[in-house]
């Protein structure tokens, strides 16, 4: 009998990280690790396919459906493939007062995409998000762990140019 | 200059590191608490300070601690609510990224007071870089013997875990946060039982906001009475205010509770006044969920008294002519702001963030957003204004958690104070749909 190779697996470093995360919680409460582990999974694969979610369920000894219901609830998990850079643009009130809507319009025009779409070259996915807790420094968007604040059209040009290199 | 409790050292270069924080007097409060005080004595100081929940609810922290059940042989938990997502509020973000050890020190003191050996800081997942900063600070504190086993040789153990959320505003509600921390959808739980009796893993749990906990170092070093001496009446101590919108100097400011709204808005020490060449139209004092007030009601109460930045003064007059301090999200609108558009924007936020568990909130928030969308885009009818009021009344008070109220209040208050502007949008559909079209009618503008 030949074994089916497991196509979905964390890299050894990430697996170590996942084990360390699971160890943070009391005995039998390993499900608490679900959100942080999904973040690690998304870091590796970019998005969460059903295969990835099933794999995470196996690691945490929970049912796959327990992973699906969480992954579909929280907006930070991508359930479809995304581009190299995911731009999370804040569309909420205080940012709009600071000119957020105009800059957003410019950004969409520049990338040629609407919210939820990826540019043809696969570089940028545009995502609308609610308040990023940076209202005093708006308009603002986030790409991975980097905040870009006090945005203007010129700044948008510069950022997109830098990331396109 | 006003007294600074949380931000005194925030601009010291390198304050995010253990060494610099320690040199500025950091962690002396942990030493004092753990070496010279019993947990009960620490709780007593918190009670004396009168510090109230800084996440928005304003419930006295020491009293909340006093409710914690202490059954034998059952672990107790402290959970820090760092899921700051209320539009207009960004103070916890600022505090954690700039001076992470202040929160860690507060967590150690508070955990010791509550008898918790494992505590969690639940941070919204959007702030992953802040999570890294906190994790690094925890490692440093651990290496110096302030966390882990047998802290400072006292026999007290504490493990601190930073938990990332996944991007859901509802997880700022304490029971939804606990569900999320258990690896589930952030659906709020029915209360009772309250978390103090059955919280995380069905164990007694206290959930406190970042800013509330960060106050503990100063309270232990200086005494609860000294803290209570700052402020006015039951609004004791200082408060971080996140100021945004049409002001000269947006940012996070620490005020002594009791400074007047007028001074906070106009003095150079704080917001520096409205944008040049413009004037105040409306203001949201405590984050997007609290009622919006027109200019004539924000600096003075309906009785003509100066409005102060306190829990009591801001809510003076109830919802008819007052508002709330809430989380301290101070959003300022000058005369160029469209109230209808802003209300639609906030409504869209609450619809998006409703967990969908309770029908009035799930259906009502979407309905309000739809009606506001059509008014803003020139397709509204006169009936829509009353319809909005009606929907908001049917949501308010009819949901498990306060998100329903939070969604209803901005809409109800906008119509209460700016009904003319809604009517103008409906009767002038072509003008209203022009970008930036704003009603400049006979409102009382200061």
XYZ file of C-alpha atoms in Angstrom:
611
model
C 0.000 0.000 0.000
C 1.474 3.315 -1.009
C 0.978 6.322 1.154
C -0.532 9.444 -0.353
C 1.940 12.261 0.135
C 0.599 15.120 2.211
C 0.718 18.068 -0.171
C -0.248 20.550 2.498
C 2.214 20.901 5.370
C 3.786 23.683 7.397
C 7.474 24.283 6.842
C 9.539 22.847 9.735
C 10.078 26.363 11.168
C 6.392 27.184 11.010
C 5.474 23.819 12.512
C 7.728 24.639 15.461
C 5.982 27.984 15.789
C 2.568 26.295 15.681
C 3.594 23.848 18.421
C 4.782 26.755 20.529
C 1.430 28.511 20.011
C -0.559 25.413 21.010
C 1.533 25.072 24.189
C 0.361 28.521 25.349
C -3.082 27.240 26.338
C -4.191 24.948 29.135
C -4.411 21.195 28.542
C -7.368 20.343 26.312
C -7.881 23.968 25.250
C -5.768 23.751 22.100
C -8.683 25.083 20.033
C -7.727 28.505 21.412
C -4.749 28.320 19.073
C -7.037 28.392 16.032
C -6.898 32.118 15.193
C -3.125 32.475 15.639
C -2.473 29.244 13.709
C -4.670 30.432 10.841
C -2.562 33.589 10.712
C 0.555 31.420 10.408
C -1.118 29.341 7.693
C -2.081 32.455 5.765
C 1.491 33.693 6.062
C 2.683 30.509 4.371
C 0.036 29.989 1.689
C -1.300 33.510 1.251
C -4.889 32.303 1.599
C -6.847 29.520 3.272
C -7.971 26.772 0.917
C -10.194 24.009 2.243
C -7.175 21.683 2.156
C -5.252 24.073 4.379
C -8.200 24.401 6.759
C -8.569 20.602 6.954
C -4.859 20.327 7.696
C -5.144 22.909 10.512
C -8.130 21.015 11.929
C -6.007 17.865 12.028
C -3.168 19.613 13.811
C -5.515 21.025 16.464
C -7.560 17.797 16.757
C -10.818 19.591 15.989
C -13.448 19.075 13.284
C -12.869 20.778 9.914
C -16.193 22.583 10.259
C -14.889 24.286 13.413
C -12.145 25.812 11.281
C -14.493 26.769 8.422
C -16.922 28.583 10.712
C -14.094 30.641 12.193
C -12.306 31.355 8.911
C -15.544 32.629 7.368
C -16.383 34.878 10.334
C -13.198 36.931 10.604
C -12.454 39.315 7.776
C -8.688 39.002 7.927
C -8.666 35.474 6.556
C -8.609 35.221 2.787
C -10.756 32.419 1.425
C -9.644 33.018 -2.154
C -6.215 33.540 -3.670
C -4.836 37.060 -3.310
C -2.108 39.087 -4.964
C 1.414 39.590 -3.686
C 0.418 42.704 -1.719
C -2.965 42.987 -0.068
C -3.890 46.633 0.398
C -6.346 46.977 3.265
C -7.904 50.379 2.802
C -9.794 52.003 5.691
C -13.173 53.263 4.465
C -14.561 54.386 7.811
C -15.850 57.796 8.951
C -12.841 59.566 10.474
C -10.589 58.618 7.535
C -13.272 59.919 5.152
C -13.287 63.261 6.992
C -9.583 63.498 6.198
C -10.154 62.991 2.473
C -10.182 59.200 2.538
C -12.844 58.826 -0.137
C -10.955 60.875 -2.718
C -7.684 59.061 -2.151
C -9.541 55.744 -2.313
C -11.063 56.713 -5.640
C -7.630 57.612 -6.931
C -6.141 54.331 -5.716
C -8.873 52.276 -7.402
C -8.408 54.171 -10.633
C -4.652 53.779 -10.488
C -4.798 50.038 -9.899
C -7.761 49.581 -12.239
C -9.579 47.375 -9.748
C -12.549 47.524 -7.417
C -12.620 46.300 -3.829
C -12.006 42.562 -3.628
C -10.206 42.396 -6.990
C -6.597 41.679 -7.874
C -4.606 43.549 -10.514
C -3.956 41.676 -13.759
C -0.248 41.337 -12.949
C -1.139 39.657 -9.657
C 0.729 42.271 -7.638
C -2.046 43.976 -5.714
C -5.311 42.892 -4.153
C -7.508 45.722 -2.916
C -9.549 45.143 0.179
C -11.837 47.545 2.032
C -11.587 47.323 5.780
C -13.350 48.994 8.638
C -11.543 51.312 11.044
C -7.826 50.532 11.446
C -7.536 52.501 14.712
C -5.351 55.187 13.180
C -8.052 57.859 12.737
C -5.853 60.811 13.703
C -3.410 59.903 10.986
C -5.920 59.206 8.207
C -6.413 58.454 5.403
C -4.691 55.164 6.062
C -4.145 51.740 4.562
C -2.216 48.720 5.664
C -0.133 46.244 3.711
C 0.766 43.222 5.854
C 2.344 44.700 8.980
C 3.088 48.098 7.502
C 0.785 51.076 8.131
C 0.752 53.893 5.581
C -0.714 57.043 7.095
C -1.706 60.609 6.087
C -2.184 59.340 2.536
C -2.350 61.654 -0.450
C -2.501 60.826 -4.156
C 1.234 61.541 -4.414
C 1.999 59.215 -1.543
C -0.118 56.514 -3.143
C 1.889 56.910 -6.375
C 5.133 56.523 -4.466
C 4.034 53.481 -2.461
C 2.656 51.655 -5.488
C 5.783 52.448 -7.457
C 8.073 51.173 -4.668
C 6.116 47.964 -4.288
C 5.963 47.358 -8.031
C 9.729 47.161 -8.339
C 0.582 71.472 32.105
C -1.872 68.818 33.068
C -0.851 65.796 35.082
C 0.366 62.894 32.971
C -0.055 59.382 34.288
C 0.173 57.275 31.157
C 2.082 59.430 28.711
C 4.658 61.146 30.923
C 7.525 59.122 29.460
C 5.970 58.205 26.124
C 8.337 60.378 24.090
C 11.553 59.261 25.807
C 13.740 57.715 23.088
C 13.886 53.933 23.449
C 11.015 53.785 25.976
C 9.749 50.655 24.192
C 12.758 48.751 25.573
C 12.936 47.273 29.058
C 16.143 49.124 29.999
C 14.918 52.619 29.185
C 11.487 51.950 30.688
C 13.174 50.665 33.852
C 15.413 53.749 34.066
C 12.299 55.912 33.982
C 11.028 54.164 37.091
C 9.347 51.271 35.315
C 8.520 48.025 37.134
C 8.966 49.613 40.591
C 5.205 49.207 41.020
C 5.501 45.457 40.371
C 8.229 45.243 43.010
C 6.143 47.219 45.476
C 2.977 45.205 44.869
C 4.497 41.761 44.889
C 6.997 42.296 47.701
C 5.079 44.504 50.110
C 1.359 44.108 49.391
C -1.184 41.310 49.511
C -3.407 40.816 46.464
C -6.330 42.162 48.520
C -4.393 45.341 49.237
C -3.778 45.857 45.512
C -7.504 45.421 44.812
C -8.197 47.936 47.589
C -5.959 50.555 45.912
C -7.758 50.012 42.607
C -11.083 50.550 44.380
C -9.839 53.703 46.114
C -8.583 55.135 42.825
C -12.080 55.052 41.395
C -10.594 54.342 37.948
C -13.377 53.448 35.548
C -13.342 51.117 32.553
C -11.632 53.041 29.779
C -12.941 50.879 26.950
C -16.222 52.754 26.891
C -18.497 51.302 29.553
C -17.009 53.342 32.403
C -17.696 50.759 35.105
C -15.427 51.134 38.180
C -12.513 48.720 37.710
C -11.900 47.948 41.392
C -15.555 47.075 41.880
C -15.433 44.785 38.847
C -12.416 43.066 40.375
C -14.385 42.644 43.606
C -17.016 40.556 41.764
C -14.495 37.888 40.752
C -15.562 34.493 42.068
C -12.812 32.566 43.841
C -13.789 28.909 44.005
C -11.061 26.572 45.312
C -8.986 24.701 42.789
C -10.299 26.586 39.736
C -7.923 28.831 37.761
C -8.792 32.513 37.368
C -7.965 34.595 34.328
C -7.256 38.201 33.493
C -7.899 39.125 29.876
C -6.840 42.498 28.507
C -9.181 43.833 25.859
C -6.910 45.326 23.201
C -9.384 44.845 20.368
C -9.709 48.567 19.830
C -11.912 48.993 16.726
C -14.364 51.782 17.510
C -14.145 54.355 14.703
C -12.509 57.481 16.102
C -10.604 55.626 18.818
C -6.888 54.885 18.518
C -5.461 55.530 21.982
C -4.734 51.893 22.914
C -2.966 51.451 19.579
C -0.803 54.489 20.426
C -0.117 53.326 23.979
C 0.842 49.765 23.076
C 3.106 50.641 20.189
C 4.851 53.474 22.036
C 5.199 52.202 25.599
C 4.388 48.483 25.679
C 5.967 47.870 29.075
C 3.394 50.120 30.731
C 0.692 47.637 29.764
C 2.838 44.620 30.672
C 3.596 46.099 34.084
C -0.101 46.783 34.645
C -0.935 43.225 33.586
C 1.502 41.772 36.133
C 0.124 43.894 38.978
C -3.498 43.224 38.033
C -2.941 39.487 37.554
C -1.265 39.322 40.953
C -4.224 41.152 42.505
C -6.703 38.722 40.943
C -4.710 35.561 41.580
C -4.364 34.770 37.886
C -1.377 32.709 36.771
C -2.107 32.921 33.076
C -3.276 36.146 31.497
C -4.082 37.130 27.953
C -3.785 40.302 25.924
C -6.274 39.999 23.047
C -5.118 42.384 20.327
C -7.042 43.012 17.117
C -5.347 41.078 14.317
C -4.947 44.192 12.185
C -2.255 45.409 14.564
C 0.174 42.569 13.912
C 3.160 44.905 14.255
C 1.919 45.923 17.706
C 1.615 42.241 18.599
C 5.307 41.797 17.713
C 6.199 44.798 19.903
C 4.265 43.351 22.847
C 5.753 39.882 22.391
C 9.240 41.356 22.427
C 8.485 43.350 25.581
C 7.154 40.216 27.276
C 10.366 38.348 26.413
C 12.403 41.172 27.943
C 10.319 41.250 31.111
C 10.610 37.495 31.400
C 14.389 37.586 31.003
C 14.543 40.109 33.853
C 12.484 37.933 36.185
C 9.299 39.996 36.091
C 7.326 37.268 34.328
C 7.363 33.491 34.401
C 7.971 31.275 37.427
C 8.582 32.666 40.904
C 8.523 36.366 40.006
C 11.136 38.306 42.026
C 11.472 35.295 44.339
C 7.925 35.735 45.618
C 6.599 32.332 44.651
C 4.069 33.992 42.317
C 3.965 32.662 38.736
C 2.539 34.450 35.739
C 2.517 33.614 32.057
C 1.402 36.324 29.660
C 0.018 35.395 26.241
C -0.622 37.801 23.359
C -3.565 36.605 21.278
C -4.228 38.011 17.795
C -7.831 38.490 16.730
C -9.023 38.051 13.162
C -10.621 41.359 12.255
C -14.000 41.582 13.966
C -15.185 44.675 15.874
C -17.593 42.547 17.875
C -14.635 40.898 19.624
C -14.251 44.112 21.619
C -17.412 43.055 23.479
C -16.115 41.101 26.454
C -18.020 37.843 26.033
C -17.465 37.791 22.265
C -13.789 38.323 22.988
C -13.798 35.274 25.285
C -15.507 33.160 22.623
C -12.880 34.282 20.133
C -10.112 33.492 22.602
C -11.512 29.978 22.842
C -11.097 29.643 19.072
C -14.684 30.281 18.048
C -16.713 32.880 16.147
C -17.045 36.065 18.143
C -20.686 35.636 19.098
C -21.486 37.403 22.386
C -22.764 35.237 25.211
C -25.906 35.817 27.183
C -25.329 37.303 30.619
C -25.665 36.025 33.327
C -23.541 34.149 34.037
C -21.102 37.052 33.984
C -17.440 36.446 33.129
C -16.543 37.111 36.770
C -18.272 33.800 37.544
C -17.962 31.875 34.276
C -15.668 33.483 31.750
C -12.748 32.047 29.804
C -12.951 28.225 29.804
C -15.946 28.589 32.139
C -13.580 29.915 34.822
C -13.822 33.209 36.726
C -12.414 35.927 34.469
C -11.891 39.673 34.498
C -11.807 41.533 31.169
C -10.291 45.040 31.290
C -9.317 47.588 28.659
C -5.656 48.416 27.893
C -5.835 51.942 29.276
C -7.546 50.842 32.500
C -4.815 48.304 33.207
C -2.017 50.683 32.213
C -3.090 52.986 35.061
C -2.177 50.394 37.689
C 1.560 51.168 37.865
C 0.904 54.783 38.829
C -1.883 53.813 41.228
C 0.389 51.392 43.094
C 3.329 53.802 43.185
C 1.282 56.802 44.287
C -1.742 55.283 45.972
C -5.374 55.060 44.947
C -6.220 58.190 46.921
C -3.734 60.277 44.933
C -5.335 59.030 41.700
C -8.804 59.824 42.998
C -7.653 63.357 43.842
C -7.244 64.033 40.123
C -10.387 64.714 38.142
C -13.887 65.733 39.127
C -16.328 63.750 41.274
C -16.684 60.159 40.088
C -14.617 60.888 36.989
C -11.238 60.342 38.607
C -7.754 60.368 37.113
C -6.722 61.071 33.571
C -8.108 59.861 30.253
C -6.575 59.344 26.860
C -8.568 61.097 24.166
C -8.161 60.181 20.504
C -8.824 63.349 18.544
C -9.569 63.187 14.819
C -11.452 64.987 12.093
C -11.383 68.650 11.156
C -8.970 69.940 13.786
C -5.547 71.533 13.623
C -3.734 68.806 15.539
C -5.239 65.331 15.421
C -3.640 62.870 17.818
C -3.817 61.185 21.204
C -3.921 63.457 24.256
C -3.934 62.680 27.946
C -6.277 64.980 29.837
C -7.188 65.329 33.473
C -10.860 64.462 33.590
C -12.670 67.735 34.121
C -10.989 69.935 31.525
C -13.702 71.709 29.543
C -14.661 70.547 26.050
C -14.000 74.069 24.817
C -10.457 74.064 26.171
C -9.745 70.591 24.833
C -10.999 71.561 21.402
C -9.434 74.989 21.141
C -6.281 75.217 23.246
C -2.860 74.720 21.703
C -2.036 72.096 24.289
C -4.624 69.798 22.720
C -6.521 69.953 19.410
C -5.507 73.516 18.524
C -8.973 74.449 17.284
C -10.953 73.812 14.130
C -9.227 73.812 10.731
C -8.314 77.302 9.665
C -11.126 79.235 8.024
C -13.811 76.836 9.177
C -16.141 76.515 12.100
C -17.531 73.742 14.266
C -20.668 72.004 13.030
C -20.907 68.826 15.110
C -18.905 66.614 17.392
C -18.827 62.983 18.489
C -17.166 62.913 21.890
C -16.721 59.244 22.707
C -16.287 57.110 19.596
C -18.667 56.478 16.691
C -21.310 54.705 18.783
C -22.151 57.623 21.078
C -24.726 60.263 20.096
C -23.497 63.085 17.867
C -24.081 66.620 19.178
C -24.396 69.892 17.257
C -21.967 72.713 18.033
C -24.352 74.534 20.371
C -24.730 71.507 22.650
C -21.184 70.262 22.874
C -19.343 73.075 24.605
C -22.340 74.042 26.763
C -25.029 71.872 28.281
C -28.676 72.610 27.592
C -28.685 74.590 30.857
C -25.885 76.786 29.603
C -23.188 75.347 31.866
C -19.728 74.632 30.528
C -19.550 71.063 29.245
C -16.626 69.215 30.840
C -14.717 66.172 29.677
C -16.152 63.903 32.381
C -18.485 60.919 32.271
C -21.170 62.963 34.060
C -20.946 66.298 32.254
C -20.905 64.786 28.762
C -23.983 62.725 29.555
C -25.759 65.672 31.170
C -29.211 66.006 29.641
C -29.370 62.322 28.720
C -29.658 61.497 25.040
C -32.016 64.425 24.408
C -29.264 67.032 24.732
C -26.204 65.091 25.919
C -23.925 62.257 24.863
C -21.259 60.010 26.465
C -17.514 59.987 27.119
C -17.384 56.385 25.867
C -13.949 55.343 24.701
C -12.774 58.934 24.253
C -12.942 58.960 20.450
C -13.283 62.705 19.800
C -14.379 63.191 16.174
C -14.776 66.781 15.031
C -16.861 67.930 12.062
C -16.628 71.388 10.570
C -19.290 72.917 8.327
C -18.033 71.041 5.254
C -19.016 67.677 6.713
C -22.177 66.015 5.450
C -24.051 64.550 8.403
C -26.119 62.247 6.200
C -23.058 60.829 4.496
C -21.274 60.346 7.802
C -24.290 58.648 9.360
C -24.532 56.323 6.367
C -20.808 55.591 6.750
C -21.153 54.704 10.434
C -24.242 52.672 9.670
C -22.355 50.705 7.026
C -19.713 49.997 9.655
C -22.190 48.561 12.171
C -23.972 46.515 9.523
C -20.649 45.066 8.404
C -19.589 44.298 11.962
C -22.817 42.866 13.345
C -22.194 39.216 14.245
C -25.670 38.343 13.038
C -26.697 36.451 16.148
C -29.674 38.657 17.130
C -32.308 39.402 14.490
C -32.929 43.080 15.428
C -29.236 43.872 14.922
C -28.609 41.583 11.951
C -31.628 42.827 10.015
C -31.923 46.323 11.459
C -28.360 47.465 10.804
C -28.619 46.409 7.163
C -32.000 48.074 6.789
C -30.734 51.356 8.247
C -27.733 51.285 5.951
C -29.971 50.733 2.939
C -32.311 53.615 3.836
C -29.406 55.967 4.549
C -27.767 54.967 1.282
C -30.850 55.923 -0.690
C -31.269 59.248 1.104
C -27.618 60.141 0.555
C -27.849 59.139 -3.101
C -30.943 61.168 -3.858
C -33.612 58.460 -3.806
C -35.061 59.004 -0.342
C -38.639 59.786 0.573
C -39.935 61.850 3.501
C -41.200 58.687 5.135
C -37.599 57.410 5.344
C -36.610 59.781 8.128
C -39.242 58.478 10.516
C -38.570 54.974 9.313
C -34.953 55.300 10.442
C -36.030 56.478 13.873
C -38.434 53.572 14.087
C -35.830 50.973 13.107
C -33.309 52.372 15.571
C -35.870 52.086 18.381
C -36.543 48.486 17.462
C -32.841 47.594 17.658
C -31.994 49.502 20.832
C -32.157 47.347 23.941
C -33.248 44.254 22.035
C -29.929 42.515 21.517
C -27.637 40.307 23.603
C -24.729 42.748 23.444
C -24.448 46.542 23.113
C -23.568 46.508 19.402
C -27.254 46.983 18.627
C -27.353 50.146 20.743
C -24.070 51.285 19.222
C -25.616 50.986 15.755
C -28.855 52.716 16.724
C -27.517 55.745 18.609
C -25.554 57.479 15.826
C -28.574 57.284 13.513
C -31.151 58.335 16.103
C -29.022 61.244 17.338
C -28.160 62.468 13.842
C -31.858 62.715 13.043
C -32.645 64.235 16.455
C -30.240 67.109 15.897
C -29.929 67.334 12.102
C -33.362 66.344 10.799
C -33.343 69.391 8.500
C -30.273 68.089 6.744
C -31.914 64.720 6.058
C -35.003 66.483 4.759
C -32.851 68.720 2.553
C -31.191 65.649 1.048
C -34.600 64.215 0.232
C -36.080 67.413 -1.201
C -32.950 68.340 -3.176
C -31.942 64.969 -4.598
C -29.871 66.392 -7.443
C -27.853 68.677 -5.215
C -27.504 66.015 -2.546
C -25.902 63.570 -4.932
C -23.182 66.043 -5.880
C -19.956 64.982 -4.206
C -19.402 67.047 -1.111
C -22.895 68.544 -1.199
C -23.712 69.753 2.260
C -26.771 71.305 3.768
C -25.960 74.772 5.085
C -29.427 75.723 6.207
C -30.650 77.326 9.345
C -28.747 75.204 11.776
C -27.340 76.845 14.826
C -23.684 76.969 13.967
C -21.392 78.378 16.629
